[in-house]
Coordinates of C-alpha atoms (C1' of nucleotides) in Angstrom, one line a residue:
Chain R
M1 CA -16.6 -21.1 -6.5
T2 CA -14.5 -22.9 -8.7
T3 CA -11.2 -21.2 -8.9
G4 CA -8.8 -23.6 -7.7
T5 CA -9.9 -26.3 -10.0
S6 CA -8.7 -24.1 -12.8
L7 CA -5.7 -23.1 -11.0
K8 CA -2.3 -24.5 -11.2
L9 CA 0.7 -24.9 -9.4
D10 CA 4.3 -25.5 -9.7
K11 CA 5.3 -26.0 -6.4
S12 CA 9.4 -26.6 -7.9
S13 CA 9.3 -23.1 -9.5
F14 CA 11.1 -20.5 -8.3
M15 CA 7.9 -18.4 -7.7
P16 CA 6.9 -18.5 -4.7
L17 CA 3.7 -20.1 -4.3
Y18 CA 1.5 -17.4 -2.8
H19 CA 2.8 -15.1 -5.6
Q20 CA 1.5 -17.8 -8.6
I21 CA -1.6 -18.2 -6.7
E22 CA -1.9 -14.3 -6.5
Q23 CA -1.2 -13.8 -10.7
A24 CA -3.6 -16.6 -11.1
L25 CA -6.3 -14.7 -9.3
R26 CA -5.5 -11.5 -11.0
S27 CA -5.5 -12.9 -14.5
Q28 CA -8.8 -14.5 -14.0
I29 CA -10.3 -11.4 -12.3
E30 CA -8.9 -9.6 -15.2
G31 CA -10.2 -12.1 -17.6
G32 CA -13.6 -11.9 -16.5
E33 CA -13.5 -15.6 -15.3
L34 CA -14.4 -14.3 -11.6
A35 CA -17.2 -12.3 -11.8
P36 CA -17.3 -9.1 -9.4
G37 CA -19.3 -10.3 -6.6
Q38 CA -18.3 -13.9 -6.7
A39 CA -16.9 -15.4 -3.7
I40 CA -13.3 -16.4 -3.3
S41 CA -12.8 -18.0 0.4
E42 CA -9.5 -18.7 1.9
R43 CA -10.2 -22.5 3.6
E44 CA -11.4 -23.4 0.2
L45 CA -9.0 -22.0 -1.9
S46 CA -6.2 -23.7 0.9
E47 CA -7.7 -26.9 0.4
T48 CA -8.3 -26.8 -3.7
L49 CA -4.6 -25.7 -4.3
K50 CA -3.0 -28.2 -1.2
V51 CA -1.3 -25.0 0.3
S52 CA -2.2 -23.9 3.7
R53 CA -4.7 -20.7 4.6
M54 CA -1.9 -18.2 5.5
T55 CA -0.1 -19.2 2.2
A56 CA -3.6 -18.6 -0.2
R57 CA -3.7 -15.4 2.5
Q58 CA -1.2 -14.2 1.9
A59 CA -1.5 -14.1 -1.9
L60 CA -5.8 -13.0 -1.4
H61 CA -4.0 -10.0 0.8
A62 CA -1.9 -9.3 -2.3
L63 CA -5.2 -8.7 -4.3
R64 CA -7.3 -7.1 -1.8
D65 CA -4.0 -4.5 -1.3
E66 CA -4.6 -4.0 -4.6
G67 CA -8.3 -3.0 -4.8
L68 CA -9.0 -5.9 -6.5
I69 CA -11.0 -8.0 -3.9
Y70 CA -12.4 -7.3 -1.0
T71 CA -12.8 -9.4 2.5
E72 CA -15.6 -8.9 5.1
R73 CA -15.2 -10.4 8.6
G74 CA -17.7 -13.2 9.1
R75 CA -18.6 -12.8 5.6
G76 CA -16.0 -13.8 3.2
T77 CA -14.0 -12.7 0.3
F78 CA -15.4 -11.5 -3.0
V79 CA -14.4 -10.0 -6.3
A80 CA -14.9 -6.5 -6.3
E81 CA -16.2 -4.6 -8.8
P82 CA -13.9 -2.9 -11.9
K83 CA -11.9 0.0 -10.1
M84 CA -9.1 2.6 -11.5
T85 CA -6.9 -0.3 -10.3
V86 CA -4.7 -0.4 -13.5
H87 CA -3.5 2.9 -13.6
T88 CA -2.9 3.2 -9.7
R89 CA 0.4 5.0 -9.2
Q90 CA 3.5 2.7 -8.9
L91 CA 7.1 3.0 -9.0
L92 CA 7.3 2.6 -13.1
G93 CA 9.3 4.6 -15.5
F94 CA 8.0 6.7 -17.6
S95 CA 7.8 4.1 -20.7
E96 CA 6.3 2.0 -18.2
D97 CA 3.9 4.1 -17.2
M98 CA 2.6 4.9 -21.0
R99 CA 2.6 1.5 -21.7
R100 CA 0.1 1.0 -19.1
R101 CA -2.1 3.8 -20.5
G102 CA -1.9 2.3 -23.9
L103 CA 0.6 5.0 -25.3
A104 CA 3.8 4.8 -27.2
A105 CA 6.7 6.5 -24.9
A106 CA 9.7 8.3 -26.7
S107 CA 12.3 9.9 -24.9
K108 CA 14.8 12.6 -25.8
V109 CA 17.8 13.4 -23.8
L110 CA 18.4 17.0 -23.8
S111 CA 21.5 17.7 -22.0
F112 CA 23.5 14.5 -19.7
R113 CA 26.3 16.0 -17.5
R114 CA 28.1 14.8 -14.5
F115 CA 29.1 17.2 -12.1
R116 CA 29.9 18.5 -8.4
P117 CA 26.4 19.3 -7.0
E118 CA 25.5 22.4 -4.9
P119 CA 25.1 21.3 -1.1
A120 CA 20.9 21.1 -1.5
I121 CA 21.6 19.0 -3.7
A122 CA 23.9 16.6 -2.6
E123 CA 21.8 16.4 0.5
K124 CA 19.2 15.7 -1.0
L125 CA 20.9 12.6 -2.5
R126 CA 22.9 11.9 0.7
L127 CA 26.1 12.4 -1.3
E128 CA 29.5 12.6 1.0
E129 CA 31.8 15.2 0.9
G130 CA 33.4 15.4 -3.0
E131 CA 31.0 13.2 -4.3
E132 CA 29.7 13.9 -8.0
A133 CA 26.2 13.4 -9.6
F134 CA 24.6 12.8 -13.2
E135 CA 22.1 14.8 -14.1
I136 CA 19.6 14.2 -17.0
V137 CA 16.9 16.3 -18.5
R138 CA 14.9 15.0 -21.2
L139 CA 11.7 15.1 -22.3
R140 CA 8.9 12.5 -23.1
L141 CA 6.9 12.2 -25.4
A142 CA 3.5 9.9 -25.8
D143 CA 2.2 9.1 -29.4
R144 CA 5.4 11.6 -30.3
V145 CA 3.4 14.3 -29.0
P146 CA 5.8 15.8 -25.7
M147 CA 4.4 14.5 -22.4
A148 CA 6.4 16.2 -19.9
Y149 CA 9.8 17.7 -19.2
E150 CA 11.7 15.7 -16.3
T151 CA 15.4 16.7 -14.8
C152 CA 16.7 13.8 -13.2
L153 CA 20.1 13.4 -10.7
L154 CA 21.8 10.4 -9.6
P155 CA 24.6 9.9 -7.6
A156 CA 27.4 8.9 -9.5
R157 CA 28.3 6.3 -6.6
R158 CA 25.4 4.3 -7.9
C159 CA 26.1 4.2 -11.6
P160 CA 29.7 5.6 -12.0
E161 CA 30.3 4.2 -16.1
L162 CA 26.6 5.6 -17.4
K163 CA 27.0 7.0 -20.7
R164 CA 25.0 9.4 -22.6
A165 CA 24.2 6.9 -25.5
E166 CA 23.0 4.1 -22.6
V167 CA 19.8 6.5 -21.7
E168 CA 18.8 7.6 -24.9
R169 CA 18.9 3.9 -25.6
G170 CA 17.0 2.5 -22.5
S171 CA 15.2 3.4 -19.5
L172 CA 16.9 4.3 -16.6
Y173 CA 15.3 1.7 -14.0
Q174 CA 16.8 -0.9 -16.1
I175 CA 20.1 0.0 -16.5
L176 CA 20.3 0.9 -12.4
E177 CA 18.9 -2.8 -12.2
Q178 CA 20.3 -4.9 -14.7
V179 CA 23.5 -3.3 -15.6
Y180 CA 24.5 -1.8 -11.7
G181 CA 22.7 -4.4 -9.4
V182 CA 20.1 -1.8 -8.0
R183 CA 17.4 -3.1 -6.0
L184 CA 14.8 -0.3 -6.2
G185 CA 12.7 -0.2 -3.0
Q186 CA 9.5 2.5 -2.6
A187 CA 9.6 6.0 -3.5
D188 CA 8.3 9.2 -2.5
E189 CA 6.6 11.9 -4.8
I190 CA 4.9 15.4 -4.2
L191 CA 2.2 16.1 -6.6
E192 CA 1.3 19.8 -7.0
A193 CA -0.4 22.1 -9.7
A194 CA 1.9 24.8 -11.8
C195 CA 2.0 27.0 -14.4
A196 CA 4.5 26.0 -17.2
T197 CA 7.2 28.4 -17.8
A198 CA 7.6 29.9 -21.5
Y199 CA 10.4 27.2 -21.7
E200 CA 8.4 24.6 -20.1
A201 CA 5.6 25.4 -22.8
Q202 CA 7.7 26.2 -25.5
L203 CA 9.0 22.6 -24.9
L204 CA 5.7 20.4 -24.0
S205 CA 4.0 22.3 -27.1
I206 CA 1.6 24.0 -24.5
R207 CA 0.7 27.7 -24.2
P208 CA 2.7 29.6 -21.5
R209 CA 0.9 29.3 -18.2
S210 CA -0.8 26.3 -19.1
P211 CA -1.2 23.5 -15.9
V212 CA 0.9 21.5 -15.5
L213 CA 1.4 18.5 -13.0
V214 CA 4.6 18.8 -11.2
V215 CA 5.7 15.9 -9.8
T216 CA 8.8 15.6 -7.3
R217 CA 9.8 12.2 -6.6
R218 CA 12.8 10.5 -4.5
V219 CA 13.6 7.0 -5.4
F220 CA 15.5 4.6 -2.9
A221 CA 17.0 1.3 -3.1
T222 CA 16.1 -1.3 -0.7
D223 CA 18.7 -0.7 1.7
D224 CA 17.3 2.8 2.0
S225 CA 20.1 4.9 0.0
V226 CA 19.0 7.4 -2.7
I227 CA 18.8 6.5 -6.4
E228 CA 17.7 9.2 -8.0
A229 CA 15.6 12.4 -7.2
V230 CA 13.7 13.5 -10.3
R231 CA 11.2 16.3 -11.2
S232 CA 9.2 16.2 -14.2
V233 CA 6.3 18.2 -15.5
Y234 CA 3.5 16.6 -17.2
R235 CA 1.5 18.3 -19.6
G236 CA -2.0 19.3 -17.5
D237 CA -4.1 18.4 -20.6
R238 CA -2.6 15.0 -21.1
Y239 CA -1.9 13.6 -17.8
Q240 CA -3.2 12.4 -14.7
A241 CA -2.4 10.9 -11.8
T242 CA -4.4 7.8 -10.2
I243 CA -4.0 7.2 -6.6
Q244 CA -5.3 4.5 -4.3
L245 CA -6.6 5.3 -1.0
K246 CA -6.3 3.4 1.7
R247 CA -8.0 3.7 5.3
R248 CA -5.9 3.5 8.5
Chain B
M1 CA 18.4 -3.9 19.7
T2 CA 16.5 -2.7 23.5
T3 CA 13.7 -2.4 21.7
G4 CA 11.6 -4.9 23.1
T5 CA 12.9 -4.6 26.6
S6 CA 10.9 -0.6 26.9
L7 CA 7.9 -1.9 24.6
K8 CA 5.1 -3.6 26.8
L9 CA 2.3 -5.9 25.2
D10 CA -1.2 -6.0 27.0
K11 CA -2.4 -9.4 25.9
S12 CA -5.9 -9.2 27.1
S13 CA -6.5 -5.8 24.9
F14 CA -8.8 -5.6 22.4
M15 CA -5.9 -4.5 20.4
P16 CA -4.1 -7.2 18.4
L17 CA -0.7 -7.6 19.8
Y18 CA 0.8 -7.0 16.2
H19 CA -1.1 -3.7 16.4
Q20 CA 0.5 -2.9 19.4
I21 CA 3.8 -3.8 18.3
E22 CA 3.5 -1.6 15.6
Q23 CA 2.6 1.4 17.4
A24 CA 4.8 1.1 20.1
L25 CA 7.6 0.7 17.3
R26 CA 6.2 3.2 14.9
S27 CA 5.8 5.7 18.9
Q28 CA 9.9 4.4 19.1
I29 CA 10.9 5.4 15.4
E30 CA 9.0 9.0 15.7
G31 CA 10.4 9.8 19.2
G32 CA 14.3 9.1 17.9
E33 CA 14.2 6.1 20.2
L34 CA 14.8 4.1 17.3
A35 CA 17.2 6.2 15.2
P36 CA 17.8 5.3 11.1
G37 CA 20.2 2.5 10.6
Q38 CA 19.4 0.6 14.2
A39 CA 18.4 -2.9 13.6
I40 CA 14.9 -4.4 14.5
S41 CA 15.6 -8.4 14.4
E42 CA 12.1 -10.4 14.2
R43 CA 13.8 -13.0 16.1
E44 CA 14.8 -11.0 18.7
L45 CA 11.7 -9.1 18.8
S46 CA 9.8 -12.2 19.0
E47 CA 11.9 -14.1 21.8
T48 CA 12.0 -10.5 23.8
L49 CA 8.2 -9.9 23.7
K50 CA 7.5 -13.4 23.7
V51 CA 5.1 -13.9 20.4
S52 CA 5.7 -15.8 17.8
R53 CA 8.1 -14.8 14.6
M54 CA 5.0 -14.3 12.8
T55 CA 3.7 -12.0 14.9
A56 CA 6.4 -9.7 15.5
R57 CA 6.4 -10.4 11.2
Q58 CA 3.1 -8.9 10.7
A59 CA 3.9 -5.5 12.8
L60 CA 7.5 -4.9 10.6
H61 CA 5.5 -5.5 8.1
A62 CA 3.2 -2.6 7.9
L63 CA 6.0 -0.5 9.5
R64 CA 8.4 -1.4 6.5
D65 CA 4.3 -0.7 4.2
E66 CA 4.7 3.1 5.2
G67 CA 8.4 3.0 4.3
L68 CA 9.3 3.6 8.3
I69 CA 11.7 1.0 7.8
Y70 CA 13.6 -1.1 5.3
T71 CA 14.3 -4.9 5.3
E72 CA 17.3 -6.7 3.5
R73 CA 16.8 -10.2 3.3
G74 CA 20.4 -11.9 4.5
R75 CA 21.2 -8.7 6.3
G76 CA 18.1 -7.4 8.7
T77 CA 15.8 -5.1 9.5
F78 CA 16.9 -1.5 10.1
V79 CA 14.9 1.9 10.6
A80 CA 14.7 4.1 7.6
E81 CA 15.5 7.6 7.2
P82 CA 13.1 10.2 8.0
K83 CA 11.0 10.5 4.9
M84 CA 7.7 12.4 3.8
T85 CA 5.9 9.9 5.1
V86 CA 4.0 12.2 7.7
H87 CA 1.7 13.4 5.1
T88 CA 1.6 10.5 2.8
R89 CA -2.2 10.4 1.1
Q90 CA -4.2 7.6 3.0
L91 CA -8.4 8.1 3.2
L92 CA -9.0 11.0 5.4
G93 CA -11.2 13.8 5.8
F94 CA -10.6 17.3 5.1
S95 CA -10.2 18.1 9.1
E96 CA -7.6 15.4 9.5
D97 CA -5.8 16.3 6.1
M98 CA -5.0 19.3 7.4
R99 CA -4.5 18.9 11.1
R100 CA -1.4 16.4 10.1
R101 CA -0.4 19.5 8.3
G102 CA -0.2 21.8 10.7
L103 CA -3.5 23.3 10.0
A104 CA -6.5 24.3 11.6
A105 CA -9.6 23.0 9.5
A106 CA -13.1 24.9 8.5
S107 CA -15.5 24.6 6.5
K108 CA -18.2 26.1 5.3
V109 CA -21.1 24.3 3.6
L110 CA -22.7 26.4 0.2
S111 CA -25.1 24.4 -0.4
F112 CA -26.9 21.1 0.7
R113 CA -29.5 19.0 -1.6
R114 CA -31.1 15.6 -1.6
F115 CA -31.9 15.0 -5.7
R116 CA -32.7 12.8 -8.0
P117 CA -29.1 12.8 -9.7
E118 CA -29.0 12.2 -13.7
P119 CA -27.6 8.6 -15.3
A120 CA -24.2 9.8 -15.4
I121 CA -24.2 10.7 -11.4
A122 CA -26.6 7.7 -10.6
E123 CA -23.7 5.4 -12.3
K124 CA -21.3 6.4 -10.5
L125 CA -22.9 6.1 -7.2
R126 CA -24.5 2.9 -8.2
L127 CA -27.9 3.9 -7.6
E128 CA -30.3 1.9 -8.3
E129 CA -33.4 3.1 -10.7
G130 CA -35.3 6.3 -8.6
E131 CA -33.3 6.1 -5.9
E132 CA -31.7 9.5 -4.6
A133 CA -28.5 11.4 -3.4
F134 CA -27.0 14.0 -1.2
E135 CA -24.9 16.8 -2.5
I136 CA -22.9 18.7 -0.6
V137 CA -21.2 22.2 -2.0
R138 CA -17.9 23.2 0.7
L139 CA -15.5 25.5 0.8
R140 CA -12.6 24.3 2.5
L141 CA -9.9 26.6 4.7
A142 CA -7.0 26.0 6.7
D143 CA -6.0 28.5 8.7
R144 CA -9.0 30.7 8.1
V145 CA -7.5 30.8 4.6
P146 CA -9.4 29.2 1.8
M147 CA -7.8 25.9 0.4
A148 CA -10.5 24.2 -1.4
Y149 CA -13.8 24.1 -3.3
E150 CA -15.5 20.5 -3.1
T151 CA -18.6 19.5 -4.3
C152 CA -19.8 15.9 -2.8
L153 CA -22.6 13.2 -3.5
L154 CA -23.5 10.9 -1.4
P155 CA -26.2 7.5 -2.4
A156 CA -29.2 8.8 0.5
R157 CA -29.8 5.5 1.0
R158 CA -26.7 5.2 3.1
C159 CA -27.1 8.2 5.1
P160 CA -31.0 9.0 4.7
E161 CA -31.4 11.3 7.8
L162 CA -28.2 13.4 6.8
K163 CA -28.7 16.8 7.6
R164 CA -26.9 20.4 6.6
A165 CA -26.7 21.0 10.0
E166 CA -25.0 17.6 10.7
V167 CA -22.6 18.4 8.0
E168 CA -21.1 22.0 9.1
R169 CA -21.2 20.7 12.6
G170 CA -18.6 17.7 11.9
S171 CA -17.0 15.8 10.0
L172 CA -18.6 13.5 7.3
Y173 CA -16.6 10.6 7.7
Q174 CA -17.2 10.6 11.3
I175 CA -21.0 11.0 10.8
L176 CA -21.1 7.9 7.9
E177 CA -19.1 5.8 10.6
Q178 CA -20.5 6.6 13.9
V179 CA -24.7 7.7 13.6
Y180 CA -24.8 5.6 10.2
G181 CA -22.4 2.7 11.1
V182 CA -20.8 2.8 7.5
R183 CA -17.4 0.9 7.0
L184 CA -14.9 2.9 4.9
G185 CA -12.6 0.8 3.3
Q186 CA -11.1 2.8 0.4
A187 CA -10.9 5.0 -2.2
D188 CA -9.5 5.7 -5.9
E189 CA -8.3 9.5 -6.6
I190 CA -7.6 11.1 -9.5
L191 CA -5.1 14.1 -9.8
E192 CA -4.7 16.7 -12.7
A193 CA -4.1 20.2 -12.4
A194 CA -6.2 22.5 -14.4
C195 CA -7.1 26.1 -14.2
A196 CA -9.1 27.8 -11.8
T197 CA -12.4 28.8 -13.4
A198 CA -14.0 32.5 -12.4
Y199 CA -16.3 31.2 -9.8
E200 CA -13.7 28.8 -8.7
A201 CA -11.2 31.3 -8.2
Q202 CA -13.4 33.7 -6.2
L203 CA -13.7 31.2 -4.0
L204 CA -10.5 30.3 -3.2
S205 CA -9.3 34.3 -3.4
I206 CA -7.3 33.5 -6.3
R207 CA -6.3 35.4 -9.6
P208 CA -8.7 33.4 -12.4
R209 CA -6.8 30.8 -14.3
S210 CA -4.6 30.2 -11.4
P211 CA -3.4 26.6 -10.9
V212 CA -5.2 24.8 -9.1
L213 CA -5.1 20.7 -8.5
V214 CA -8.1 19.0 -9.0
V215 CA -8.3 15.8 -6.9
T216 CA -11.8 13.2 -7.8
R217 CA -12.6 10.8 -5.6
R218 CA -14.5 7.6 -5.0
V219 CA -14.7 6.5 -1.5
F220 CA -15.8 3.2 -1.1
A221 CA -17.1 0.6 2.1
T222 CA -15.7 -2.5 3.2
D223 CA -18.7 -4.2 1.4
D224 CA -17.4 -2.8 -2.4
S225 CA -20.5 -0.3 -2.2
V226 CA -19.9 3.4 -3.3
I227 CA -20.2 5.8 -0.4
E228 CA -19.2 9.2 -2.2
A229 CA -17.7 10.6 -5.0
V230 CA -16.0 14.1 -4.8
R231 CA -14.3 16.9 -6.4
S232 CA -12.3 18.8 -5.2
V233 CA -10.9 22.1 -6.5
Y234 CA -7.6 22.7 -4.4
R235 CA -5.5 25.8 -4.3
G236 CA -2.0 25.3 -6.3
D237 CA -0.2 27.3 -4.2
R238 CA -1.1 26.3 -0.7
Y239 CA -1.5 22.7 -1.6
Q240 CA 0.2 19.7 -2.7
A241 CA -0.5 16.1 -2.4
T242 CA 2.3 13.1 -1.0
I243 CA 2.2 10.0 -1.9
Q244 CA 4.1 7.0 -1.4
L245 CA 5.2 4.3 -4.3
K246 CA 6.1 0.8 -4.7
R247 CA 8.1 -1.2 -6.9
R248 CA 6.0 -3.9 -8.3
Chain Z
dG1 C1' -46.1 -14.0 11.4
dT2 C1' -42.1 -12.0 14.8
dT3 C1' -38.2 -12.9 17.5
dA4 C1' -34.6 -15.1 19.9
dT5 C1' -31.5 -19.0 19.5
dC6 C1' -28.3 -22.3 17.5
dT7 C1' -25.3 -23.6 13.7
dA8 C1' -22.4 -23.8 9.9
dG9 C1' -19.2 -20.9 7.7
dT10 C1' -16.3 -17.3 6.9
dG11 C1' -12.0 -14.3 8.0
dG12 C1' -8.8 -12.5 12.0
dT13 C1' -4.9 -13.6 15.1
dC14 C1' -2.0 -16.2 16.9
dT15 C1' 1.4 -20.6 17.8
dA16 C1' 5.2 -23.3 16.6
dG17 C1' 7.7 -24.6 14.2
dT18 C1' 11.0 -26.1 9.8
dC19 C1' 13.5 -25.4 5.8
dC20 C1' 15.7 -22.2 1.7
dA21 C1' 18.6 -18.0 0.5
dC22 C1' 21.4 -14.5 1.2
dT23 C1' 24.1 -11.5 4.3
dG24 C1' 28.9 -10.7 5.8
dG25 C1' 32.8 -12.4 8.8
dT26 C1' 35.9 -15.6 10.2
dG27 C1' 39.2 -19.1 8.7
dT28 C1' 42.4 -21.5 5.5
dG29 C1' 45.2 -22.9 1.9
dG30 C1' 47.1 -21.2 -2.2
Chain Y
dC1 C1' 47.5 -10.7 -0.1
dC2 C1' 43.7 -12.8 -2.8
dA3 C1' 40.2 -16.4 -3.0
dC4 C1' 37.4 -20.0 -1.5
dA5 C1' 34.7 -22.3 2.6
dC6 C1' 32.5 -22.6 6.6
dC7 C1' 28.9 -20.4 9.7
dA8 C1' 26.1 -18.0 12.6
dG9 C1' 22.8 -15.2 12.1
dT10 C1' 19.3 -12.8 8.7
dG11 C1' 14.5 -12.6 6.0
dG12 C1' 11.3 -15.0 3.1
dA13 C1' 8.1 -18.7 2.6
dC14 C1' 5.5 -22.3 4.2
dT15 C1' 2.9 -26.0 7.3
dA16 C1' -0.5 -27.5 10.3
dG17 C1' -3.0 -26.6 13.2
dA18 C1' -6.3 -23.6 17.5
dC19 C1' -8.9 -20.4 18.5
dC20 C1' -12.1 -15.5 18.3
dA21 C1' -15.3 -12.7 16.4
dC22 C1' -18.5 -12.1 13.0
dT23 C1' -22.6 -12.7 9.4
dA24 C1' -26.3 -14.9 7.6
dG25 C1' -29.5 -18.6 7.0
dA26 C1' -32.1 -22.1 9.8
dT27 C1' -35.3 -23.7 13.0
dA28 C1' -37.5 -23.0 17.6
dA29 C1' -40.7 -20.6 20.3
dC30 C1' -43.7 -17.5 21.6

DNA sequence: GTTATCTAGTGGTCTAGTCCACTGGTGTGG
DNA sequence: CCACACCAGTGGACTAGACCACTAGATAAC
């Protein structure tokens, strides 16, 4: 194993060591410098890089969780055969999702409003009595072709000054993070198959009753507060969701 | 925080300490003894249970990865509000998936054969020249109603004596694990929306061209070998997939 | 030639810390 | 009253091991 010899760590960097190792190994694997089946020993990595074994291990476990490597007790750690991990579903905005698929993303804001929501929505967003929310309806395009129709709800308290122009200009998640200091944590999604309504079909340029993948998502901040509830209707002929399953 | 006081560890058990802690905390959270917002400090857990902080931490991180708790640097670790984690997609057989949804699973084997597959399938299963595979076609029922139509392919080398009667009697994953010593590792899935063909619709007791959720899965062992490739067609009106997204 | 035993190397689990960045509450000074 | 400094407590990152279970290859015995 010659991994460590071409791997440089910057111990003064703000980026944690395990993260640097993880990123470097990921690059080597994706760039083909580390081939499937090749061994990456915790102990050797630790010795070569002059880090503790636990630090090396933390990096390797992150890669294992992505499916890039696999570990076998008593045998070692090895680079896995390529899989569909590049598209594995993550908490990404639409633009980034498309970028990873090699598609050019664009969006059209169909409507934007701030309003006092009905109880069901208020509960979904965990709003207090009298709190307001934003509703943003968008048509999502990829390579200039409609891809999804999306209705997004946000608690107004988390982004009180949100403007339609901002949303039209850039990624909502970036605005939340960079302008409003929101820390995105995780999200839950439900995926189901349905038939496009006439309205959805028209927007998506598909025939009425075409199959669509309906994705209902709720996004949480690192403090467990609800940041967003969104319903996306993706064209069945253009969109697939890829996920990775663990055994437990 | 009174978590540790009602939590017993068996240090002579074969089950690792961190796993025992994880399980006990999960029970307490799911049983309501630990309420949303309640704090669970690494240091206090470590002191109370007389384990190292890293051990306590490992348990807490597992729960965090499931979304049961959330951690905030400088503030602490807290029980999260309930989410849809109970149904979060995992590498489970059909029976277990249905059990978790509170449904009674059953299956009908429609066909069972051992055969020499064409190149595309051989490649998908990573078969050597001349190797054989099993093909199992099943109708999956939940509470006696059709739920999914499934075509499963397996490398014969991993379960050479597999019999139709075995598959009819029990879970394939259990057979692989308990009879053939296979260690299931992880799986990749693609989920997409489609319209049921006439044949599928008939089997599933739905109208032709009804929406179906098509799930294409490839299962890997812990040594990264392909164990199974399976295509499942789920009724769109009865089946949803729930997943959890991480930020990265 | 086959089987059993030994050994070196592996990952898994765990200990016992240390130091750093962050948070929120409290106290002090303007 | 407000702003700033301090402090105690938090999780995050990291060190430097130790011991255990498992694997595969080499060696010895039959």
